[in-house]
Coordinates of C-alpha atoms in Angstrom, one line a residue:
X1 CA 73.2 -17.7 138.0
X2 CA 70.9 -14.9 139.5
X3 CA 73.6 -12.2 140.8
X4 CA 71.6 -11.6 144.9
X5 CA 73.1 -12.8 147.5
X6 CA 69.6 -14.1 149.3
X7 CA 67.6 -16.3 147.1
X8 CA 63.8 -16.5 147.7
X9 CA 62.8 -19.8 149.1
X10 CA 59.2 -19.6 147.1
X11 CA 61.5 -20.2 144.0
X12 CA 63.1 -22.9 145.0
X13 CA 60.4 -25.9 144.6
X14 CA 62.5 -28.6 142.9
X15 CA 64.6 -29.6 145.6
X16 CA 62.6 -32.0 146.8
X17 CA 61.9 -33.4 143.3
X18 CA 65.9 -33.2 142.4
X19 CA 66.5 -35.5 145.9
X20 CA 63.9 -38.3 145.5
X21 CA 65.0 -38.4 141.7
X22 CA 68.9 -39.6 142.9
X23 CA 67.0 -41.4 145.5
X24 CA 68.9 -39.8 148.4
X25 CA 67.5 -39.4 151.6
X26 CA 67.9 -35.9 153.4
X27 CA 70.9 -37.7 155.4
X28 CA 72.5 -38.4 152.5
X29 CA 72.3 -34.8 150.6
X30 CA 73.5 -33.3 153.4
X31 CA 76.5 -35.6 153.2
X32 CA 77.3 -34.6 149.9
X33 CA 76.6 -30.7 150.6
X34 CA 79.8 -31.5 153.1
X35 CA 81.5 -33.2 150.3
X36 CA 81.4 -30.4 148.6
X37 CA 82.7 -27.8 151.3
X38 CA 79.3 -26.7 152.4
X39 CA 79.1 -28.2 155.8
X40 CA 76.4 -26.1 157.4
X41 CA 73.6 -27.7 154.7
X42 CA 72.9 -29.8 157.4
X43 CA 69.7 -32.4 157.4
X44 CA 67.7 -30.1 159.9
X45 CA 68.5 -27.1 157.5
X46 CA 67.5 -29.1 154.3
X47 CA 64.4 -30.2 156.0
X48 CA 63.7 -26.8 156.8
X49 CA 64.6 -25.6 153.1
X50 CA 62.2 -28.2 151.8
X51 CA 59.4 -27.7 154.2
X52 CA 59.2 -24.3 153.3
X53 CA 60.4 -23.4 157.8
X54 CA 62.8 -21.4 156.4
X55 CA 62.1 -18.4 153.9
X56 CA 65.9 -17.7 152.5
X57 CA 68.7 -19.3 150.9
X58 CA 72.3 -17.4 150.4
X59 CA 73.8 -17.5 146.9
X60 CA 76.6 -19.7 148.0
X61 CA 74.3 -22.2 149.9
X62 CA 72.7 -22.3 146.6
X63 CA 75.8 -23.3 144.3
X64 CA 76.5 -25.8 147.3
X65 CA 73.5 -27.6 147.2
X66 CA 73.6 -27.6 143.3
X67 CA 77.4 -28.3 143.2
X68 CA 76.0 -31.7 144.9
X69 CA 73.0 -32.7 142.9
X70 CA 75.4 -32.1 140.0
X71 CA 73.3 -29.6 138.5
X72 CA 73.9 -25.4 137.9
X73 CA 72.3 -23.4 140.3
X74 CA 69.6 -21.7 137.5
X75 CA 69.2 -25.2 136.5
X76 CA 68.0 -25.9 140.3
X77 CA 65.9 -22.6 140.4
X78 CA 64.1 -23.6 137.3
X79 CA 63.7 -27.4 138.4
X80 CA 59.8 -28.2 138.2
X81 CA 57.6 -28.2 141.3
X82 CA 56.1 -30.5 140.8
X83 CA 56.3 -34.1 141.8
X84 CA 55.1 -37.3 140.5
X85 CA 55.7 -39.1 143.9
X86 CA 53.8 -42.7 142.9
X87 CA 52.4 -44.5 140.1
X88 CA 48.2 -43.7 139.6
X89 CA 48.1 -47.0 140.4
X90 CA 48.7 -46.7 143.8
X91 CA 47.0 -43.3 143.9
X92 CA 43.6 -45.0 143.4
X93 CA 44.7 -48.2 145.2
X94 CA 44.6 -45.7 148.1
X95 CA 41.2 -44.4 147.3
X96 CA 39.4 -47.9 146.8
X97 CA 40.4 -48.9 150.4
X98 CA 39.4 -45.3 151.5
X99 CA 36.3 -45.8 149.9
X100 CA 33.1 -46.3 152.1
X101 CA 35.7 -45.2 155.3
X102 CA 34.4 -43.0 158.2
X103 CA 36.7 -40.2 158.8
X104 CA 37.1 -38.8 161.8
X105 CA 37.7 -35.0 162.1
X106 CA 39.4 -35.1 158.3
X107 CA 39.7 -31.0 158.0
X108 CA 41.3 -30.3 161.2
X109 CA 44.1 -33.4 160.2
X110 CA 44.0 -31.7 157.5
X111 CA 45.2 -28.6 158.9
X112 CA 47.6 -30.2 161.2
X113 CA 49.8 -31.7 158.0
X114 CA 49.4 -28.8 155.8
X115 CA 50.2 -25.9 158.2
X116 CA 50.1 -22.5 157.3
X117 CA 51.0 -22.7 153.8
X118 CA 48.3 -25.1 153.2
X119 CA 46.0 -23.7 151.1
X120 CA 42.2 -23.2 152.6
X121 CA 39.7 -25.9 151.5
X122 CA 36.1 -25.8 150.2
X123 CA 33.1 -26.1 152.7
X124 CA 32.8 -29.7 151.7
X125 CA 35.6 -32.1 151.2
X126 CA 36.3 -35.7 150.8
X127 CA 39.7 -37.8 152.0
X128 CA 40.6 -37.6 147.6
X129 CA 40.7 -33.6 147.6
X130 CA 42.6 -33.6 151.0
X131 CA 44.9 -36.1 149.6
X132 CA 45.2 -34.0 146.2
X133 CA 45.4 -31.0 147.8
X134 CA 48.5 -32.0 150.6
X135 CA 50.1 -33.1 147.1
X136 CA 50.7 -29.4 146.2
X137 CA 52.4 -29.0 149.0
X138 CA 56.6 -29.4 150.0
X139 CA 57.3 -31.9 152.2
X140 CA 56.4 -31.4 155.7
X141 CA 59.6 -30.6 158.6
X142 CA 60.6 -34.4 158.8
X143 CA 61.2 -34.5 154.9
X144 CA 58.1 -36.9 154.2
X145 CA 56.0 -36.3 151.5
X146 CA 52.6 -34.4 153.6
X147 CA 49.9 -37.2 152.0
X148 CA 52.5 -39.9 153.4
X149 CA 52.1 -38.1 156.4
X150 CA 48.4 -37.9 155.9
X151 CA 47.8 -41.7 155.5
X152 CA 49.5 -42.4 158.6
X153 CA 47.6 -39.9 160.7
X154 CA 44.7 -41.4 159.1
X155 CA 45.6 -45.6 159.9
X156 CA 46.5 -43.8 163.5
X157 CA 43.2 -43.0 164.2
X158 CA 41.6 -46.4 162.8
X159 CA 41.1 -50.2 163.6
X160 CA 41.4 -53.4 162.2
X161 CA 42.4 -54.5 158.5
X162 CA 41.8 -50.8 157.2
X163 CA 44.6 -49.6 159.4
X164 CA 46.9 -52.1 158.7
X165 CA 46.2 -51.9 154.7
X166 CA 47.0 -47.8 155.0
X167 CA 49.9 -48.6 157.0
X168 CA 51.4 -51.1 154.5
X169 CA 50.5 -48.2 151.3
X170 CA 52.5 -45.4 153.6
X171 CA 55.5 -48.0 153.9
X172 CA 55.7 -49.0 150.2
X173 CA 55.9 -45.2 149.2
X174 CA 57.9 -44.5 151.7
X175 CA 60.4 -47.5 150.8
X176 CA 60.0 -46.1 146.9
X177 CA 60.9 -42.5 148.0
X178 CA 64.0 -43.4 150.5
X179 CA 62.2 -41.4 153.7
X180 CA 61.7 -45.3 155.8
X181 CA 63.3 -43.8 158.9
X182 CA 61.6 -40.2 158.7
X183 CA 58.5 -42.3 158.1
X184 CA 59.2 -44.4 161.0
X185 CA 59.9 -41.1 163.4
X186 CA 56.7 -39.8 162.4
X187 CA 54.9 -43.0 163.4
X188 CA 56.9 -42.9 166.9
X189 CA 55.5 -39.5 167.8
X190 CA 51.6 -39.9 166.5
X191 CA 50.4 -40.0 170.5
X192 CA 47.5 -42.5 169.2
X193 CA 47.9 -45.8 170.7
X194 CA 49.2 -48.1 167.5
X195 CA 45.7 -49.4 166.0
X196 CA 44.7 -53.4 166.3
X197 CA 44.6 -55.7 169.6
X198 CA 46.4 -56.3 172.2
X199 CA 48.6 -60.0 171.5
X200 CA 47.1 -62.7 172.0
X201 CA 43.6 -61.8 171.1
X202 CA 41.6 -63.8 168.9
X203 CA 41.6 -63.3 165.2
X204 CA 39.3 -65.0 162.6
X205 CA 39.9 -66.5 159.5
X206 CA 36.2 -68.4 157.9
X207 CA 36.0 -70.1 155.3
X208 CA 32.7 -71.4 153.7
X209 CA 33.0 -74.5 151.6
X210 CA 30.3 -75.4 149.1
X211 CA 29.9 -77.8 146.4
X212 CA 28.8 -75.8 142.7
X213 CA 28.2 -76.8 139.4
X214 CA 26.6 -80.5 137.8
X215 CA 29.1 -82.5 137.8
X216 CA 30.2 -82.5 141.6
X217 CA 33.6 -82.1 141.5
X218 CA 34.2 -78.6 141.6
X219 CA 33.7 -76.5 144.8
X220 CA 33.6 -72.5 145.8
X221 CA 35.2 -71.0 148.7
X222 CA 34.1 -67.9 150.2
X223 CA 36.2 -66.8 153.0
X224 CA 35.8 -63.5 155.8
X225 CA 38.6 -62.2 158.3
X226 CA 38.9 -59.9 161.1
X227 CA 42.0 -58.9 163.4
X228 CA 40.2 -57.1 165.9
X229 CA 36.6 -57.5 167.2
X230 CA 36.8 -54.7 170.5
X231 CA 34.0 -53.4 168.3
X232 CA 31.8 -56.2 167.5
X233 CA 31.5 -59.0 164.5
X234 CA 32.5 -57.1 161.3
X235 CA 34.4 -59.4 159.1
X236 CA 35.5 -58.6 155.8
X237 CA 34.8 -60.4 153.0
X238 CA 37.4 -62.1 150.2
X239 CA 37.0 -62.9 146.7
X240 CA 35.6 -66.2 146.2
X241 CA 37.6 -68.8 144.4
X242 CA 36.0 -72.2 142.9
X243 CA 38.1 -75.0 141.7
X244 CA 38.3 -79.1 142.5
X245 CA 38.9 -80.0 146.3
X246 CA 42.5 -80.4 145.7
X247 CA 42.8 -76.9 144.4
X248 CA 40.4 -75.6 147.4
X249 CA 43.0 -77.0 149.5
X250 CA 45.9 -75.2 147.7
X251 CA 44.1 -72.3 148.2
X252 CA 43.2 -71.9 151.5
X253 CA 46.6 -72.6 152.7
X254 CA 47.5 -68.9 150.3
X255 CA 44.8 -67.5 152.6
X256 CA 46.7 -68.5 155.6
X257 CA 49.6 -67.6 154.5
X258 CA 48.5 -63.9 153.4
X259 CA 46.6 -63.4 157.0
X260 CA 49.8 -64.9 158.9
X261 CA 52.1 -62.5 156.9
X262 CA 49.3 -59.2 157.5
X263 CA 48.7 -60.2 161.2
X264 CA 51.8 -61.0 162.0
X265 CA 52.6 -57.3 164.1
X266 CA 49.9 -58.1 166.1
X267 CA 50.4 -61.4 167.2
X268 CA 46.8 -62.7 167.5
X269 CA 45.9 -65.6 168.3
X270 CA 44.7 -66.9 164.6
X271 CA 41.3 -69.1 164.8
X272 CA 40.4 -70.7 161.6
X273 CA 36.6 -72.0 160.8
X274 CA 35.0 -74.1 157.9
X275 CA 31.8 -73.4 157.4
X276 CA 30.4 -76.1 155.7
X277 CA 26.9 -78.0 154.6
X278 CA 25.3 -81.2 155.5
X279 CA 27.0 -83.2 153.0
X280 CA 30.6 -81.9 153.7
X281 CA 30.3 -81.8 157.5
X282 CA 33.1 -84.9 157.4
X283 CA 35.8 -82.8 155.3
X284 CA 38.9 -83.6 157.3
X285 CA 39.9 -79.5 157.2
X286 CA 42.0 -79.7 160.3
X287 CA 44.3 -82.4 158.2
X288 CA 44.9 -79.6 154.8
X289 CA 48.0 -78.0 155.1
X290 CA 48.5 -74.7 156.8
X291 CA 51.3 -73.2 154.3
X292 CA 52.1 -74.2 150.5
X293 CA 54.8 -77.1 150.1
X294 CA 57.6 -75.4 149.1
X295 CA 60.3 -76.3 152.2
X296 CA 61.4 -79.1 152.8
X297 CA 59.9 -79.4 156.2
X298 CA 57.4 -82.5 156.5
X299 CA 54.2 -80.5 155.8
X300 CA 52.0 -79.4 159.0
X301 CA 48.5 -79.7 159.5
X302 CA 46.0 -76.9 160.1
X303 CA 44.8 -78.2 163.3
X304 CA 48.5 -78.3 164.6
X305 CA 49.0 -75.1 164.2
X306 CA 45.5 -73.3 164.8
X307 CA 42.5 -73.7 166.7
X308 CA 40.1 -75.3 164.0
X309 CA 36.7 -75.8 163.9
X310 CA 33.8 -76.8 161.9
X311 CA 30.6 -74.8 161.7
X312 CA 27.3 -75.7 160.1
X313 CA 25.9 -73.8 156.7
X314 CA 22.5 -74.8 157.0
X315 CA 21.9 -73.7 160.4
X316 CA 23.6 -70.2 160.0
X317 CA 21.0 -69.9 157.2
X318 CA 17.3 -71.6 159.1
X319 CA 16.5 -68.3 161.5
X320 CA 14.0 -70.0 162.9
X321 CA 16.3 -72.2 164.9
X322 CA 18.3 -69.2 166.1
X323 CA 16.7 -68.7 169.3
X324 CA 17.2 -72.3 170.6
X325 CA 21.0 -71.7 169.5
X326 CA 21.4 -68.8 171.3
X327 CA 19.9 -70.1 174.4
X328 CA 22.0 -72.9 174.4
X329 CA 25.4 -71.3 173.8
X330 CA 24.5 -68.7 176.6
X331 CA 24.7 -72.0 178.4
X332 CA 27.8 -73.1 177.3
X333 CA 29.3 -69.9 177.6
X334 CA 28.6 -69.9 181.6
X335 CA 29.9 -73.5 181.5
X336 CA 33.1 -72.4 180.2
X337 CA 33.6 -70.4 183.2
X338 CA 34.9 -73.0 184.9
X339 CA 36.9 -74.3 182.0
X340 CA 34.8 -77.7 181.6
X341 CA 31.3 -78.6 179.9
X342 CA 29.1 -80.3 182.9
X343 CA 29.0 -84.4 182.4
X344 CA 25.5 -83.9 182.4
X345 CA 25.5 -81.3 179.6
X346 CA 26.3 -83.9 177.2
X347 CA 24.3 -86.6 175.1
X348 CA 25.8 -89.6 173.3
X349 CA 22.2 -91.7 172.3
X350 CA 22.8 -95.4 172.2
X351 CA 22.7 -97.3 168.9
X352 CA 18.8 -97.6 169.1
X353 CA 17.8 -94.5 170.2
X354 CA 15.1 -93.4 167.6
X355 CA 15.1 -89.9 166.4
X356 CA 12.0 -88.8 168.1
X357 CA 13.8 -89.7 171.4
X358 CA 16.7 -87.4 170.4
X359 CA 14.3 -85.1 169.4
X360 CA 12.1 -85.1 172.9
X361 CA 15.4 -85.6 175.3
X362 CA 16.9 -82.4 173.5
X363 CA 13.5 -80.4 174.0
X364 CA 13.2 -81.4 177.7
X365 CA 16.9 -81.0 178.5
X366 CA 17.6 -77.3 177.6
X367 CA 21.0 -77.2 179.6
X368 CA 22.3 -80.1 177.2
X369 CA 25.0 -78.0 174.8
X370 CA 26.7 -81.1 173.1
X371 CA 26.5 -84.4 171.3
X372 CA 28.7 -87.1 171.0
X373 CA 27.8 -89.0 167.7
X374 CA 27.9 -92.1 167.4
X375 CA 28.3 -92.0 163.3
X376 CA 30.3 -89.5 161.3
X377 CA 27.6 -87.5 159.6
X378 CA 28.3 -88.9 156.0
X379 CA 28.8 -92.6 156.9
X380 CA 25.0 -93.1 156.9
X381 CA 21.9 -91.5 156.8
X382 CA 21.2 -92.0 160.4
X383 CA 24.4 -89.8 161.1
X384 CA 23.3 -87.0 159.1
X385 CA 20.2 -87.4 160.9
X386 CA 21.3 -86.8 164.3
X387 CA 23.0 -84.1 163.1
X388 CA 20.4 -82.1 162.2
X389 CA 18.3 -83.5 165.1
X390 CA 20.9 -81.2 167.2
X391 CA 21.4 -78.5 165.2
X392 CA 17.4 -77.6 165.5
X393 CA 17.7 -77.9 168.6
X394 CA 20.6 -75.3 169.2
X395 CA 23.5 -77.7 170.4
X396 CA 26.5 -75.4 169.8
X397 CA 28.9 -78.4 170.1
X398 CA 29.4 -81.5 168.3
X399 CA 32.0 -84.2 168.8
X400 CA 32.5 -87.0 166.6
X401 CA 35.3 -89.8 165.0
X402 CA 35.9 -89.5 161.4
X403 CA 37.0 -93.2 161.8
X404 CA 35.3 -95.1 164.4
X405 CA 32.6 -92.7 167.0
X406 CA 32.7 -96.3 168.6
X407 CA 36.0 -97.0 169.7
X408 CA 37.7 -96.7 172.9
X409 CA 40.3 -93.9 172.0
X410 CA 37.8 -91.4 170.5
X411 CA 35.8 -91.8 173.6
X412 CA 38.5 -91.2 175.8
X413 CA 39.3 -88.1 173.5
X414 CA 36.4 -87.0 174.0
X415 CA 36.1 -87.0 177.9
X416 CA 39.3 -85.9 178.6
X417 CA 38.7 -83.0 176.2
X418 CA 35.1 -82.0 177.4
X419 CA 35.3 -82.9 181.0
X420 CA 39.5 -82.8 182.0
X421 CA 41.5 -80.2 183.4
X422 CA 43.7 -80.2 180.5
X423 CA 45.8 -77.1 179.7
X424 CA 43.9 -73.8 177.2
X425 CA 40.1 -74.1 177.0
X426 CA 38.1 -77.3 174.8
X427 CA 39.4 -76.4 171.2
X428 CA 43.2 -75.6 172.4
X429 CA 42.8 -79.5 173.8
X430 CA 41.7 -80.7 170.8
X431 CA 44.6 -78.6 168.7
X432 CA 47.1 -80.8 171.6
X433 CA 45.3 -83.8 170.5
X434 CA 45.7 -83.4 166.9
X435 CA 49.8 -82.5 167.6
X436 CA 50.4 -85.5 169.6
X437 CA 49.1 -87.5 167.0
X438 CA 51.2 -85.4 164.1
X439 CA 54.2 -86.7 166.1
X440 CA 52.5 -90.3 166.9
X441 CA 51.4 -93.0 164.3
X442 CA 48.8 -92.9 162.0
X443 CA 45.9 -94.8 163.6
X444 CA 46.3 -92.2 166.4
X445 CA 42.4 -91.0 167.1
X446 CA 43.6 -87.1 167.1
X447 CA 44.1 -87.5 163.1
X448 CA 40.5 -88.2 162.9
X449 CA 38.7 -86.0 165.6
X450 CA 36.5 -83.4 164.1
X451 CA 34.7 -80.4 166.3
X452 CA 31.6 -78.4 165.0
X453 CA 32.0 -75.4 167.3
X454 CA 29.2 -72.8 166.7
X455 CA 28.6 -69.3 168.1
X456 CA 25.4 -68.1 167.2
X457 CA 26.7 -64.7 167.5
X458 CA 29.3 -64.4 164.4
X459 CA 27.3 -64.9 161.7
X460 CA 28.7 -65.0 158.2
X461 CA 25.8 -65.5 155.7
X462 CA 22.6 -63.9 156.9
X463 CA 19.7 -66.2 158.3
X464 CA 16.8 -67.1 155.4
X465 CA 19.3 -65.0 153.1
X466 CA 18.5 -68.7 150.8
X467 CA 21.7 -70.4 149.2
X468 CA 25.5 -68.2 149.3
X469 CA 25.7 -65.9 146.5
X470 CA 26.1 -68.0 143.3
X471 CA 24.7 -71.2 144.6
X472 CA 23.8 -73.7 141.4
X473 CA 20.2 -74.1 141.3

């Protein structure tokens, strides 16, 4: 061992390195500093040591700290610099979510984290050679690692999934590294507001549905999300995933599962969509599952446990009946003021009402905003008809009996839900609907009720973009 009393702190880089290799936090060296009759090797003075705060070290503090990570105190001098803090892997898992991400004000954070021993940057930098840079550096005065540190500052200052993503990388290396609770601290004391919105917002989950392939009897499903829409419609995109209905099924409840599991911080109030062609418009969706069947709990639809909806493919893609939709649902929307759609606001065309009287009743009647069928849309061509008779028209709301659009119940359904004074707004009815018949017997009308709610203004696949990406010619 060197013979000075005073060691030079600039030698000393491997303390960090020696702690997170026994996977002690600072708490805990300090312990065993005391342990070993050093007492005054306190946390705030190992923090300091490691930080690079304080410039000295006394020959004995040395031997005590090396007397406790069982090493020689030249060996501890001569311990590498160096850390390898996380696997590549998460290195450039880091950098793909990074990738394409407006930051704000990067050098001065920058700054901030590094301090004064940071060393100066080039004139132009990206969020990588700020990231490789602050790994250079000792940890920073609370013990954490400074691109731990970064990545927080960083999902401090943004929104949405992006934030939460960052958030969840800085927690698994700060899990990995033993520094949960300095981590935690630091994420007390950032004076930005915690990112996403406030409970009880709502929070989107689509999903497009599409048949693919020759044979018929395989499907694709695309699927978008977003947590927070304070700024406007931006939902991200999933991978796609094709397989037979059964396996569609399977798979969206994973989807829910993963978004109820990311969201769950937030508490948002989760609002799941199908959007979904012609031909498919009589899926029962609100019927699948909402998690995987692996309790042994009787398994719990989607419609009892979300507000779902169905939402119309072709439409979404035919700009030219965009302007009539918008108009409409501007309607609606100042309907829904009052909690109600207006009696007179919906259509339900007797049996023998011929399209072209749809058709001219719809273009006279610009205040109607809904349509009570009187066929499920696949039961006959006439139902898919008067489908599409409203959808060109812009009718943002669509009610209809999987069963029977002809019996009592579903009409009574229907009104109360429309027209009542029911608790929540129209699609929290019809989620009370589909729960009182979870609970009832099966012929109960709410297992068959299906909704097309559309809003013109959260578009998933661009107008006149032609068939979703991959569509079989």
């Amino acid at each position: 061992m060197p013979c000075q009393d005073v060691v030079d702190l600039d030698a000393l880089t491997g303390l960090l390195a020696l702690r997170i290799e026994r996977g002690w936090s600072m708490v805990r060296l300090a312990q065993a500093c005391a342990h070993a009759g050093h007492p005054s090797l306190t946390r705030s003075t190992i923090a300091k040591l490691e930080s690079g705060v304080r410039k000295t070290l006394s020959a004995a503090e040395l031997a005590g700290l090396a007397q406790a990570l069982d090493r020689t105190p030249d060996q501890l001098l001569a311990a590498a610099g160096v850390l390898v803090l996380w696997p590549e892997e998460e290195r450039e898992a880091l950098f793909a979510l990074l990738q394409g991400a407006v930051i704000k004000d990067l050098v001065p954070t920058y700054r901030r984290i590094a301090g004064t021993s940071g060393p100066e940057l080039p004139a132009e930098v990206d969020v990588r050679d700020v990231f490789l840079t602050l790994e250079t550096l000792n940890a920073g005065p609370l013990g954490l690692p400074r691109p731990v540190e970064f990545v927080e500052h960083l999902a401090s200052g943004l929104r949405g999934e992006l934030s939460i993503e960052l958030r969840r990388w800085a927690d698994r290396q700060a899990s990995r590294l033993n520094v949960i609770n300095e981590l935690q601290q630091l994420r007390r004391s950032v004076s930005a507001p915690p990112p996403g919105p406030p409970p009880g917002s709502p929070a989107y989950v689509v999903m497009l549905i599409r048949r693919v392939g020759v044979a018929g009897d395989q499907y694709q499903l695309g699927h978008w999300s977003q947590l927070d829409l304070s700024e406007g419609w931006r939902p991200e995109r999933g991978e796609d995933f094709t397989g037979t209905l059964d396996e569609i099924k399977r798979h969206v409840a994973i989807l829910v599962e993963g978004v109820e599991t990311r969201w769950a911080r937030y508490q948002p109030d989760i609002r799941i969509e199908f959007v979904l062609s012609g031909e498919l418009l009589n899926l029962d969706v609100d019927q699948w599952p909402s998690e995987l069947d692996d309790t042994p709990l009787p398994p719990l639809p989607l419609g009892c446990r979300y507000n779902v909806a169905i939402r119309s493919l072709e439409r979404m893609q035919t700009g030219k009946w965009h302007r009539s939709w918008h108009m409409r649902w501007r309607v609606l929307v100042g309907q829904l003021k009052s909690g109600v759609i207006t009696r007179e606001s919906v259509r339900q065309f007797a049996s023998d009402t011929g399209l072209r009287e749809m058709v001219a009743d719809l273009e006279t009647n610009p205040a109607v905003v809904a349509l009570t069928l009187r066929q499920p849309p696949d039961s006959a061509a006439q139902g898919g008809d008067e489908v599409f008779v409203g959808l060109r028209a812009g009718l943002p709301c669509f009610v209809w009996s999987r069963e029977d659009c002809s019996s009592e119940d579903f009409l009574v359904a229907v009104s109360e839900i429309l027209h009542g004074d029911g608790p929540g707004d129209i699609l929290n009815r019809v989620k009370l609907l589909r729960t009182a018949a979870y609970r009832s017997h099966a012929g109960h009308v709410g297992h068959h009720l299906a909704v097309l709610w559309d809003d013109p203004d959260r578009l998933v696949v661009p107008a006149d973009s032609g068939p979703p990406r991959g569509q079989e010619a």
